[in-house]
Coordinates of C-alpha atoms in Angstrom, one line a residue:
X1 CA 140.9 148.7 108.3
X2 CA 138.6 151.7 108.0
X3 CA 135.2 153.5 107.2
X4 CA 135.3 155.1 103.1
X5 CA 132.9 157.0 102.1
X6 CA 132.0 156.2 98.0
X7 CA 129.6 158.8 95.7
X8 CA 128.8 156.8 92.9
X9 CA 127.6 159.4 90.1
X10 CA 125.9 157.4 88.3
X11 CA 125.8 160.6 85.5
X12 CA 123.1 160.4 82.4
X13 CA 126.6 161.4 79.4
X14 CA 125.0 163.3 76.9
X15 CA 126.7 161.1 73.9
X16 CA 127.9 162.3 70.5
X17 CA 126.2 162.2 67.2
X18 CA 127.6 159.4 64.7
X19 CA 130.5 160.2 62.5
X20 CA 133.8 162.8 63.2
X21 CA 133.1 165.6 64.5
X22 CA 130.9 167.9 62.2
X23 CA 131.1 171.7 62.9
X24 CA 128.2 173.8 61.9
X25 CA 129.8 176.9 63.2
X26 CA 133.7 176.3 63.2
X27 CA 135.1 179.3 64.5
X28 CA 132.2 181.1 66.6
X29 CA 131.6 177.5 68.9
X30 CA 133.2 175.3 70.5
X31 CA 134.6 172.3 69.0
X32 CA 133.9 170.1 71.9
X33 CA 129.9 170.8 73.2
X34 CA 129.6 167.8 74.4
X35 CA 132.5 166.9 76.4
X36 CA 132.4 170.6 77.3
X37 CA 128.3 169.9 78.6
X38 CA 130.0 166.5 80.3
X39 CA 132.5 168.4 82.4
X40 CA 130.2 170.6 83.5
X41 CA 127.4 167.7 84.6
X42 CA 130.5 166.1 86.7
X43 CA 131.8 169.5 88.1
X44 CA 128.6 169.8 89.6
X45 CA 128.1 166.0 90.8
X46 CA 131.8 165.9 92.3
X47 CA 130.6 169.8 94.5
X48 CA 127.1 167.3 96.0
X49 CA 129.8 164.4 96.9
X50 CA 131.8 166.8 99.0
X51 CA 128.6 168.3 100.6
X52 CA 128.0 165.2 101.4
X53 CA 131.5 164.2 102.6
X54 CA 132.4 161.8 100.2
X55 CA 135.8 160.6 99.8
X56 CA 136.1 159.3 96.5
X57 CA 133.4 159.7 94.3
X58 CA 133.4 157.7 90.9
X59 CA 132.5 158.1 87.1
X60 CA 130.8 155.5 84.2
X61 CA 132.6 154.9 81.8
X62 CA 132.9 157.1 78.9
X63 CA 131.5 159.8 81.1
X64 CA 133.3 162.4 79.6
X65 CA 132.3 162.1 75.5
X66 CA 129.4 159.2 76.2
X67 CA 129.9 156.0 74.0
X68 CA 133.4 156.4 71.8
X69 CA 131.6 153.7 68.8
X70 CA 129.8 154.6 65.3
X71 CA 133.4 156.8 64.8
X72 CA 132.2 159.2 67.2
X73 CA 135.4 160.0 68.5
X74 CA 137.0 163.7 67.6
X75 CA 139.9 163.1 68.1
X76 CA 142.7 160.8 69.3
X77 CA 146.5 159.9 69.6
X78 CA 147.0 158.4 66.4
X79 CA 147.9 159.8 63.1
X80 CA 148.6 158.6 60.3
X81 CA 152.4 158.9 60.0
X82 CA 153.0 162.7 58.1
X83 CA 149.6 164.2 59.3
X84 CA 149.7 167.3 60.9
X85 CA 150.2 167.6 65.0
X86 CA 147.4 168.3 67.0
X87 CA 147.4 171.5 68.6
X88 CA 149.3 171.9 72.4
X89 CA 146.7 174.4 74.0
X90 CA 144.4 173.1 76.5
X91 CA 140.1 173.7 74.5
X92 CA 138.5 173.2 77.9
X93 CA 140.5 176.3 79.7
X94 CA 136.9 178.0 79.7
X95 CA 135.3 175.4 82.5
X96 CA 135.4 176.6 85.7
X97 CA 136.7 174.4 88.7
X98 CA 133.1 174.9 90.7
X99 CA 129.3 175.3 89.6
X100 CA 129.4 178.7 91.3
X101 CA 131.4 180.5 88.3
X102 CA 130.0 180.9 84.3
X103 CA 131.6 179.2 82.0
X104 CA 133.2 181.7 79.0
X105 CA 130.7 181.9 76.9
X106 CA 132.9 183.3 73.9
X107 CA 135.3 181.3 71.3
X108 CA 138.0 180.9 73.1
X109 CA 141.8 181.1 71.4
X110 CA 142.4 178.0 72.6
X111 CA 138.7 176.9 71.2
X112 CA 139.5 178.9 68.4
X113 CA 142.4 176.7 67.5
X114 CA 141.1 173.6 67.6
X115 CA 138.6 174.2 66.0
X116 CA 141.1 175.5 63.3
X117 CA 142.3 171.9 63.1
X118 CA 139.6 169.7 63.1
X119 CA 138.4 172.2 59.7
X120 CA 141.6 171.8 58.2
X121 CA 142.8 168.5 59.2
X122 CA 139.7 165.6 60.1
X123 CA 140.2 162.3 60.3
X124 CA 140.4 160.2 57.2
X125 CA 138.1 157.4 56.4
X126 CA 141.2 154.9 57.4
X127 CA 141.7 156.6 60.0
X128 CA 138.0 157.0 61.5
X129 CA 137.7 152.9 61.5
X130 CA 140.4 151.4 62.8
X131 CA 141.7 154.0 65.3
X132 CA 144.1 152.9 68.3
X133 CA 141.8 153.9 71.5
X134 CA 142.8 152.5 74.9
X135 CA 140.3 152.4 77.4
X136 CA 141.5 153.3 80.4
X137 CA 140.7 153.9 83.6
X138 CA 142.0 156.6 86.0
X139 CA 142.1 157.0 90.1
X140 CA 143.0 160.6 90.9
X141 CA 144.2 161.1 94.5
X142 CA 143.6 164.4 96.7
X143 CA 146.6 165.5 95.4
X144 CA 146.5 165.6 91.8
X145 CA 148.5 162.5 91.0
X146 CA 147.0 159.1 89.3
X147 CA 148.1 156.1 91.8
X148 CA 146.4 153.9 89.4
X149 CA 145.7 153.1 85.8
X150 CA 147.5 149.9 84.7
X151 CA 145.6 147.6 84.3
X152 CA 145.0 144.5 86.3
X153 CA 147.4 145.7 88.5
X154 CA 146.3 147.4 92.2
X155 CA 147.4 150.8 93.9
X156 CA 147.8 151.8 97.7
X157 CA 145.2 154.3 98.8
X158 CA 144.7 155.5 102.3
X159 CA 141.7 152.9 102.9
X160 CA 143.6 150.0 101.7
X161 CA 144.8 148.2 98.3
X162 CA 142.7 149.3 95.0
X163 CA 142.4 147.8 91.7
X164 CA 139.9 148.5 88.7
X165 CA 137.9 147.0 86.2
X166 CA 136.0 148.4 83.3
X167 CA 132.2 147.4 82.1
X168 CA 132.9 143.6 80.1
X169 CA 135.9 142.7 82.2
X170 CA 132.8 141.6 84.5
X171 CA 132.1 139.3 83.2
X172 CA 135.9 137.0 83.6
X173 CA 136.2 136.4 86.7
X174 CA 140.0 135.2 86.2
X175 CA 140.3 139.3 86.1
X176 CA 138.9 140.1 89.1
X177 CA 140.8 137.3 90.3
X178 CA 144.4 138.8 89.4
X179 CA 143.3 142.1 91.4
X180 CA 142.4 139.9 94.5
X181 CA 145.8 137.6 94.4
X182 CA 146.9 141.6 94.3
X183 CA 146.1 141.6 97.7
X184 CA 142.6 144.3 97.1
X185 CA 140.1 145.1 98.8
X186 CA 137.9 147.6 97.3
X187 CA 137.7 147.2 93.0
X188 CA 136.3 150.1 91.5
X189 CA 134.5 149.1 88.1
X190 CA 133.2 151.9 86.0
X191 CA 130.9 150.4 83.2
X192 CA 128.3 152.3 80.4
X193 CA 125.9 149.0 79.8
X194 CA 123.2 149.6 77.6
X195 CA 119.8 147.7 79.0
X196 CA 119.3 146.7 74.6
X197 CA 124.0 145.3 74.7
X198 CA 121.9 142.2 74.1
X199 CA 120.4 142.5 70.7
X200 CA 119.3 142.0 68.2
X201 CA 120.3 138.0 69.5
X202 CA 117.9 137.8 73.1
X203 CA 114.8 138.4 70.3
X204 CA 115.8 134.8 69.2
X205 CA 114.4 133.2 72.6
X206 CA 111.6 134.1 75.4
X207 CA 113.1 136.4 78.1
X208 CA 113.1 138.1 81.2
X209 CA 112.9 142.1 80.3
X210 CA 114.8 142.8 83.3
X211 CA 117.5 140.0 81.5
X212 CA 120.7 142.9 81.3
X213 CA 119.6 144.6 84.5
X214 CA 119.5 141.0 86.4
X215 CA 122.8 139.6 84.4
X216 CA 125.1 142.7 85.7
X217 CA 123.9 143.1 88.7
X218 CA 124.3 138.8 89.3
X219 CA 128.2 139.7 87.6
X220 CA 128.8 142.2 89.9
X221 CA 128.2 140.3 93.1
X222 CA 129.4 137.4 92.4
X223 CA 132.6 139.3 91.4
X224 CA 132.1 140.7 95.0
X225 CA 132.3 137.7 97.1
X226 CA 134.7 136.0 94.7
X227 CA 137.1 137.9 95.7
X228 CA 136.2 139.4 99.0
X229 CA 136.4 142.9 98.5
X230 CA 134.1 145.7 98.1
X231 CA 132.6 146.1 94.6
X232 CA 131.7 149.7 93.1
X233 CA 130.4 149.2 89.9
X234 CA 129.2 152.7 88.6
X235 CA 127.3 153.1 85.1
X236 CA 125.3 155.4 83.4
X237 CA 122.3 156.5 83.9
X238 CA 119.8 158.2 81.4
X239 CA 116.6 157.9 79.5
X240 CA 115.5 154.2 79.9
X241 CA 113.9 154.7 76.2
X242 CA 118.0 155.8 74.7
X243 CA 118.8 152.3 75.7
X244 CA 120.1 154.0 79.5
X245 CA 119.2 151.3 83.2
X246 CA 121.5 152.4 85.8
X247 CA 121.7 149.8 88.7
X248 CA 125.0 151.5 90.0
X249 CA 125.6 149.9 93.2
X250 CA 128.0 149.0 96.0
X251 CA 128.1 144.8 97.0
X252 CA 130.3 144.0 100.1
X253 CA 130.5 140.4 101.7
X254 CA 127.9 139.6 104.5
X255 CA 126.1 143.1 103.7
X256 CA 125.0 142.1 100.2
X257 CA 123.9 145.0 98.2
X258 CA 124.3 148.2 100.0
X259 CA 123.8 151.8 98.0
X260 CA 121.5 151.3 94.8
X261 CA 120.3 153.7 92.0
X262 CA 117.9 152.6 89.5
X263 CA 117.6 154.0 86.0
X264 CA 117.5 158.2 86.3
X265 CA 121.2 159.7 86.8
X266 CA 121.6 160.3 90.4
X267 CA 123.9 160.8 92.9
X268 CA 124.0 158.1 95.7
X269 CA 126.6 158.0 98.7
X270 CA 126.9 155.4 101.0
X271 CA 129.7 154.7 104.0
X272 CA 131.6 151.4 104.3
X273 CA 133.2 150.2 107.5
X274 CA 136.4 147.6 105.7
X275 CA 136.9 145.8 108.6
X276 CA 133.6 144.0 107.3
X277 CA 136.2 142.4 105.2
X278 CA 138.7 140.8 107.5
X279 CA 135.4 138.8 108.6
X280 CA 134.1 137.7 105.5
X281 CA 137.6 136.5 104.9
X282 CA 137.3 134.4 108.0
X283 CA 134.1 133.4 107.1
X284 CA 134.4 132.5 103.9
X285 CA 137.5 131.9 103.1
X286 CA 138.2 132.3 99.8
X287 CA 140.7 134.3 99.3
X288 CA 142.6 131.9 101.6
X289 CA 141.9 128.6 99.5
X290 CA 142.5 130.4 95.8
X291 CA 145.9 131.0 97.5
X292 CA 146.3 127.2 98.4
X293 CA 146.0 126.6 94.7
X294 CA 148.0 128.8 93.6
X295 CA 151.2 127.7 95.9
X296 CA 150.2 123.8 94.6

């Protein structure tokens, strides 16, 4: 095994307003202003990560559009039978690939095409109430290829086998065990977990004011030890008055939490010597015990 420099990009995604997209000036402004903003933010984080020699950058769940609920999705791939096809053009071609360049300020032909589409073909109330959305994480390598996107399937990287879990998946030990059984060395867990996620039920009881944060931190450390993997969780950061919690980090057997973010947006880079996994597996034998159970 080798060393890996991981960048946790705990961004503070702008969240779209509730309900279907409403274009105030559909022919003169971006039809996807929320995504535009979050894309530019992501580019700046990648540049900072590269400057610190990071080899992998992990972003939170929903880091491009913000949380997808309450009808916030602006478009999705499943339309009612007979609905007009979505445009083929790229409405984000005006976004530069580096922060030295400035995004185009005037609306592009692709943006205009999408704006007109959304204006004339809005989602129906039925589509907006029950769209077929799939919450999927992607691992994009340095060649722009996608070796990992399948749910609960490991994939090969230059640092070892990796897998991905998304947010609430962390609460299910069996999901993490699936990846461990496939030989995962690193598990990436993009997350969008609010400090208010247990409300309103939690207010029936006296509780630790940091309950939600402590629960997430405990889940991450438990999954790290159970699977004998490097566990990388990236949550959204932001204003705690808006419910953001942050708390992103990297957990390693025999070391504990080796990188940490508070609630605010932050980039944190840490180098991990993956040889620690060999020693932890020799010490705890969790994976070895699991293999014996599977064999009987």
